[in-house]
CSV table of C-alpha atoms in Angstrom, one decimal:
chain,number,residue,atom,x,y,z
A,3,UNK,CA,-175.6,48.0,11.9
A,4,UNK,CA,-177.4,46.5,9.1
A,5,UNK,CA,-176.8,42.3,9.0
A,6,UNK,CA,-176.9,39.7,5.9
A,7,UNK,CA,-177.4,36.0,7.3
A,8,UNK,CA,-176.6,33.3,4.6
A,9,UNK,CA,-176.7,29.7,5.6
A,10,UNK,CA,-178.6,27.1,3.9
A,11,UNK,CA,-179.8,25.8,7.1
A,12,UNK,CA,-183.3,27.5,8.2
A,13,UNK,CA,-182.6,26.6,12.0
A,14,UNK,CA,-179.5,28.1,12.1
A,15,UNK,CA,-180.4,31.3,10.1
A,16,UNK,CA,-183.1,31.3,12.8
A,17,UNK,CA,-180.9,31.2,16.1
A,18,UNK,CA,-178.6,34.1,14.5
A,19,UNK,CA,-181.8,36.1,13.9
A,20,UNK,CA,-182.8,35.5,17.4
A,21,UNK,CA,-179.7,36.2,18.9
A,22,UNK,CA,-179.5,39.3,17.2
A,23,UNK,CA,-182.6,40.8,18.0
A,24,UNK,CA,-180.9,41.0,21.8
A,25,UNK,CA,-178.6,42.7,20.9
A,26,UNK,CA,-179.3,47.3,20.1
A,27,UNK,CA,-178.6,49.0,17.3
A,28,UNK,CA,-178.7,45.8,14.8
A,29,UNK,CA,-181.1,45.0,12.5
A,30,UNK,CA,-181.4,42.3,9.8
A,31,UNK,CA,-181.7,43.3,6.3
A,32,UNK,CA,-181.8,39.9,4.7
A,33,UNK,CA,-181.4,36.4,5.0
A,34,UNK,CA,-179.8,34.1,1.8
A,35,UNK,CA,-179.5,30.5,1.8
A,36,UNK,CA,-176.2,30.3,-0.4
A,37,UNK,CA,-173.5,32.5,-1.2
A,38,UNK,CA,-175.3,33.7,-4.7
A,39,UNK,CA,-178.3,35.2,-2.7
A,40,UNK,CA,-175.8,36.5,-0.4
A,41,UNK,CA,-173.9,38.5,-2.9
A,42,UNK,CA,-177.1,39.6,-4.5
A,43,UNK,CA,-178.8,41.4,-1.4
A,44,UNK,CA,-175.0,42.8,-0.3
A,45,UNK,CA,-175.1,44.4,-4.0
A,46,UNK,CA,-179.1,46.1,-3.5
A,47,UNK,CA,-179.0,46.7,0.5
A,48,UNK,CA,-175.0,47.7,1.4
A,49,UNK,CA,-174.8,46.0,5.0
A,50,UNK,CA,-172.4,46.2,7.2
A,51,UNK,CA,-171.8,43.1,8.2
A,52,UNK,CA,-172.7,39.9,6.3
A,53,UNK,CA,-172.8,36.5,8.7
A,54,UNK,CA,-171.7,33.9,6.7
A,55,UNK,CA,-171.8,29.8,6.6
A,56,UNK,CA,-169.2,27.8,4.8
A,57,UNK,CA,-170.5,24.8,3.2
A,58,UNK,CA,-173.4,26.3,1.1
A,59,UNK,CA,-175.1,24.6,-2.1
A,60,UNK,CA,-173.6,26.6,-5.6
A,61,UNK,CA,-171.5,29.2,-4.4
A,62,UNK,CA,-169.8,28.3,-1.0
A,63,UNK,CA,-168.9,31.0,1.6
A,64,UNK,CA,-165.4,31.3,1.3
A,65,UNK,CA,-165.8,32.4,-2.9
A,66,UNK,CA,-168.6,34.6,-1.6
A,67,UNK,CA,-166.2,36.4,0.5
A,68,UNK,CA,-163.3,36.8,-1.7
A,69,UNK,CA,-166.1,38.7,-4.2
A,70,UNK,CA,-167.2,40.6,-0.7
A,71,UNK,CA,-163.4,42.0,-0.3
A,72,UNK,CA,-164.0,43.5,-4.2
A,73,UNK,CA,-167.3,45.5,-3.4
A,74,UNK,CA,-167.1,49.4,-2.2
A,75,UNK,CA,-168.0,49.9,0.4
A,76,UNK,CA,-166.7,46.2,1.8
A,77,UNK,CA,-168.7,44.7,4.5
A,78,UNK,CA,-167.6,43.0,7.7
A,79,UNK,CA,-167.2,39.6,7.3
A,80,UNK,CA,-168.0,37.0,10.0
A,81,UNK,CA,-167.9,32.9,9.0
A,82,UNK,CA,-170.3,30.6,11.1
A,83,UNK,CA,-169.9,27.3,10.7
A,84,UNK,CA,-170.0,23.8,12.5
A,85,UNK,CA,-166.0,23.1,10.8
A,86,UNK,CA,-163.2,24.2,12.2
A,87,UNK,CA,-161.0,22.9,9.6
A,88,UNK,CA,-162.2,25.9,7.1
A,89,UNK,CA,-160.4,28.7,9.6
A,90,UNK,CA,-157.1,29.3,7.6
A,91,UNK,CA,-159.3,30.1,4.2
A,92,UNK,CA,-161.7,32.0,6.2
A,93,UNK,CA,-158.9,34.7,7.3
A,94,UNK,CA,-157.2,34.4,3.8
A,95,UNK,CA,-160.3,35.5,2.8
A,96,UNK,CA,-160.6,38.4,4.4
A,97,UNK,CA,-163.1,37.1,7.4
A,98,UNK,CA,-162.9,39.4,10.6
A,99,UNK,CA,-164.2,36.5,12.5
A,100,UNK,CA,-164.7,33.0,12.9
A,101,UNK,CA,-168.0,31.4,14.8
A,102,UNK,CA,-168.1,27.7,15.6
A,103,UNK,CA,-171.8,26.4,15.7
A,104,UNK,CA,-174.0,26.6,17.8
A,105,UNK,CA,-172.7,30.3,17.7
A,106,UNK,CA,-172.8,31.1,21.6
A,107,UNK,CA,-174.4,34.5,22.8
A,108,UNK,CA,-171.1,36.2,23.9
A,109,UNK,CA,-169.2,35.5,21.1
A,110,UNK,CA,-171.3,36.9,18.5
A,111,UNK,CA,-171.3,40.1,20.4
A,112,UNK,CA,-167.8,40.0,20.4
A,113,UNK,CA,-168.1,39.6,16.5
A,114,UNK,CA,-169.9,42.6,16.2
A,115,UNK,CA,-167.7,44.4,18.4
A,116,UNK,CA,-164.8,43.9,16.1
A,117,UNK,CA,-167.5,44.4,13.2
A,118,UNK,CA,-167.4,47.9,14.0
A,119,UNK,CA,-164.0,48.6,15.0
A,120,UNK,CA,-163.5,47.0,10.8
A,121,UNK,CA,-166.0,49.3,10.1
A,122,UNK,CA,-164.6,52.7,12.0
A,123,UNK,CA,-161.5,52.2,10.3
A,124,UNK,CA,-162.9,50.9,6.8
A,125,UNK,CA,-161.2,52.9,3.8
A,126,UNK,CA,-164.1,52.4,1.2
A,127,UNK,CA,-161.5,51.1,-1.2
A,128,UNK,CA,-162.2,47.7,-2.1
A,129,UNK,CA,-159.2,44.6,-1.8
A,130,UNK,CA,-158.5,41.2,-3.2
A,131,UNK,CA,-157.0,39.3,-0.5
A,132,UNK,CA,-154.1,36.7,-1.1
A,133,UNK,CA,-156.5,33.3,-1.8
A,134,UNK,CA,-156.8,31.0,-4.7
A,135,UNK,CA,-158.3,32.3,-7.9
A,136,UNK,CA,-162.0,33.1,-7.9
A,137,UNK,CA,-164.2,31.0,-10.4
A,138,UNK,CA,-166.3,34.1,-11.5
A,139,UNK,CA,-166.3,37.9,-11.6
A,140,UNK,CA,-169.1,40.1,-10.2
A,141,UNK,CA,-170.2,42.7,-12.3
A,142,UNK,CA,-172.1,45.3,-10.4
A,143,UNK,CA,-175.3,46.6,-12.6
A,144,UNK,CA,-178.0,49.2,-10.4
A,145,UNK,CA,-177.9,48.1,-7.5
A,146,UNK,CA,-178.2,43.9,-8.2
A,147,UNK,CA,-174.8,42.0,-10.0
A,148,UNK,CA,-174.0,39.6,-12.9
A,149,UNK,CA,-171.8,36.5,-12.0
A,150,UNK,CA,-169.5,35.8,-15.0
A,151,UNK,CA,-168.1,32.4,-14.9
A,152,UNK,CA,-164.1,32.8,-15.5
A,153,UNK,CA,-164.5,30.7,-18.2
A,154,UNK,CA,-166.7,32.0,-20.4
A,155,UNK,CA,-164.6,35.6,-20.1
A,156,UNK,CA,-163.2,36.3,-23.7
A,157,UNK,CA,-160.5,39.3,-23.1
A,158,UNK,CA,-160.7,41.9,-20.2
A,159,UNK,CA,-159.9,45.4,-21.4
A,160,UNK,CA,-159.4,48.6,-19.0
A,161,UNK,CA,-161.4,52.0,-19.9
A,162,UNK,CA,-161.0,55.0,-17.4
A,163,UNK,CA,-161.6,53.4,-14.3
A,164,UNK,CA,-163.5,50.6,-15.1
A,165,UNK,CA,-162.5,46.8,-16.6
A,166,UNK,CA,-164.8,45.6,-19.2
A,167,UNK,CA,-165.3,41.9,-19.6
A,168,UNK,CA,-166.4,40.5,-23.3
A,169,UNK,CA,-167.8,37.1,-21.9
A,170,UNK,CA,-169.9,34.6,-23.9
A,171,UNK,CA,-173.3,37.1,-23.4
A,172,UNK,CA,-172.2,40.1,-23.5
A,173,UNK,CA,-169.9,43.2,-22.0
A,174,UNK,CA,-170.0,44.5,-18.6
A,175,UNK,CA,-168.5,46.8,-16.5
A,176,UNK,CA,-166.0,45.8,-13.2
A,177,UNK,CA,-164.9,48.0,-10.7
A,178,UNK,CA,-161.4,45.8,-10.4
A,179,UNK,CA,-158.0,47.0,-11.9
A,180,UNK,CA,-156.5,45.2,-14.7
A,181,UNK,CA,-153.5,44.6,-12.7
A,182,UNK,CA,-155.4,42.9,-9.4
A,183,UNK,CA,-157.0,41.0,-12.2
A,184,UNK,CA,-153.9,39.5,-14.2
A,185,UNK,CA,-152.0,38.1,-10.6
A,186,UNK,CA,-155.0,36.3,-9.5
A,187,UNK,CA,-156.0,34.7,-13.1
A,188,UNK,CA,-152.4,34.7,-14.6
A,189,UNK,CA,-152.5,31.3,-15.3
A,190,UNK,CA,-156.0,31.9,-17.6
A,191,UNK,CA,-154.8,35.3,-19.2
A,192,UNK,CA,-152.2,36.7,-20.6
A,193,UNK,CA,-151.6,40.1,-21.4
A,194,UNK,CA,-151.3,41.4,-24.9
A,195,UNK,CA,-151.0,45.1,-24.6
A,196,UNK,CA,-151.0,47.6,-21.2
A,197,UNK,CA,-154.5,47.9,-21.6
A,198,UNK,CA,-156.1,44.0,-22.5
A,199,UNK,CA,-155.7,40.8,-21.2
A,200,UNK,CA,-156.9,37.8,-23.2
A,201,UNK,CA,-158.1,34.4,-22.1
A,202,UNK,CA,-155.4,32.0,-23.2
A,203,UNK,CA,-157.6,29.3,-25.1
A,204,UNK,CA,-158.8,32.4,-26.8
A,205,UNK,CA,-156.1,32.9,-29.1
A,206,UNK,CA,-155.6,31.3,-32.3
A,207,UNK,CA,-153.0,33.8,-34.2
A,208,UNK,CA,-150.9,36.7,-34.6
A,209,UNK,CA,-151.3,39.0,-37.6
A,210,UNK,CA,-149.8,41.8,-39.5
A,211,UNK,CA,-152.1,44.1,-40.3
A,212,UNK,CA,-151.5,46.6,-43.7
A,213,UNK,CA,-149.8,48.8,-41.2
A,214,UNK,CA,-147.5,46.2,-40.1
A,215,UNK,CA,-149.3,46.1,-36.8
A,216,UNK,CA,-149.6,43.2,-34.7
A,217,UNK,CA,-152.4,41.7,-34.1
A,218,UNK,CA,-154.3,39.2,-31.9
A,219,UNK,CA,-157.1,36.9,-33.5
A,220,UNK,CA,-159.5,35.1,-30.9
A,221,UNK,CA,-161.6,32.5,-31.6
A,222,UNK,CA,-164.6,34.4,-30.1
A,223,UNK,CA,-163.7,38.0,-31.5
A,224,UNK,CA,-165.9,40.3,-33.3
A,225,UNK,CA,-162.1,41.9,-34.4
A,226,UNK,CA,-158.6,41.5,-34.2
A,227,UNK,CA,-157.3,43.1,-30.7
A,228,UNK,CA,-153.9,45.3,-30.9
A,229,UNK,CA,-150.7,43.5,-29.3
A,230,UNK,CA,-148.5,46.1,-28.5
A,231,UNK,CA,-144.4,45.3,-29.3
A,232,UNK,CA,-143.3,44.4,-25.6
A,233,UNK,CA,-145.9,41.7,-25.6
A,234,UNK,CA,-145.0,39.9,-29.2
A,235,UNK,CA,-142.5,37.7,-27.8
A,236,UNK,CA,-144.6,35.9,-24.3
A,237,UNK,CA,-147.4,35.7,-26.6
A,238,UNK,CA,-145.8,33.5,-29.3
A,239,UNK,CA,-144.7,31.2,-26.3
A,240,UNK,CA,-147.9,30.6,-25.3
A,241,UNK,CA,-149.5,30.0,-28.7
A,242,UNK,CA,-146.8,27.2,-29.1
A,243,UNK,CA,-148.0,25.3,-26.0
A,244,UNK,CA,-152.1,25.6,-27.1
């Protein structure tokens, strides 16, 4: 079983990594001391499990998780932390387990236990569990990742089986649905035809074109976006409220 340790504490990265080396048939891939690192070496090295502290600097554990439930294949998640108070997120996001510090012996190889029944029965397909909103996307890219913040996404448009995002520095690629997408960041997009979803403080107006097409006009766009008829209507609601 390959491990990811990410705590910002280098003691307590250091009792996991000794407690693990009792145990056969692990072995420790990488350590990370926020949840940034974290997602970077899950994105180059694929673990299996990732053991994961809360309160980290920058990203905190819980986001890092929710992005953890996107990849393919997911990893096991196990929290360890000295708070008990974070145990209800932890789940929501998607934890399989939940270590109080100082992490005791027996009940990190119970962890791991249950890290491999999560594993046995792992689908490869990817989830977003029920949890607040995210504050950025992950963009996979080779083997390493982008993080996008959500608000410097323009519009989110679905090609084949991919999502591209047209963010402040660029276009890249996600490996989420459009639809997963528009229930957790509802309130920051709304959707303009079946295919595209636009940030809200993106829009300035709705045009005709020659053809007597609809159109979208961002404040960021390189061009207007097609809005198709069924979406007309929500749209001019929200313009009125920018």
């Amino acid at each position: 079983m390959k491990v990811v340790i990410a705590d910002d504490e280098p003691l307590a990265r250091e009792r996991l990594r000794s407690l693990l080396a009792e145990l056969a048939g692990v072995e420790v891939v990488a350590e990370a001391e926020n949840g940034e690192q974290a997602l970077h070496a899950c994105a180059e090295l694929q673990p299996d499990l990732v053991l994961l502290d809360i309160a980290m600097p920058g990203l905190d554990g819980l986001e890092a998780a929710r992005h953890l439930a996107t990849f393919d294949p997911r990893p096991a998640v196990v929290f360890c932390t000295a708070y008990d108070a974070h145990a209800l997120s932890a789940f929501e996001a998607a934890a399989i387990d939940y270590l109080m510090k100082p992490v005791r012996p027996e009940r990190l190889a119970a962890a791991l236990e249950r890290a491999r029944t999560f594993l046995a029965g792992r689908s490869g397909q990817p989830s977003t569990p029920s949890q607040q909103a995210r504050t950025l996307l992950c963009a996979r890219l080779r083997g390493s990742l982008r993080l996008i913040p959500i608000e410097d996404i323009h519009y989110l448009q679905a090609e084949e089986k991919y999502v591209v995002v047209h963010h402040a520095r660029g276009e890249d690629l996600l490996e989420e649905s459009l639809k997963s997408l528009e229930e957790e960041f509802g309130n920051r997009f709304v959707r303009i035809h079946r295919n595209c979803l636009v940030a809200r403080h993106e829009l300035i107006e709705l045009r005709r074109n020659g053809a007597g097409q609809v159109q979208a006009v961002l404040r960021h766009g390189k061009a207007p976006l097609e809005v198709s008829r069924r979406c007309v209507a929500s749209i001019k609601q929200d313009l009125k409220h920018l």
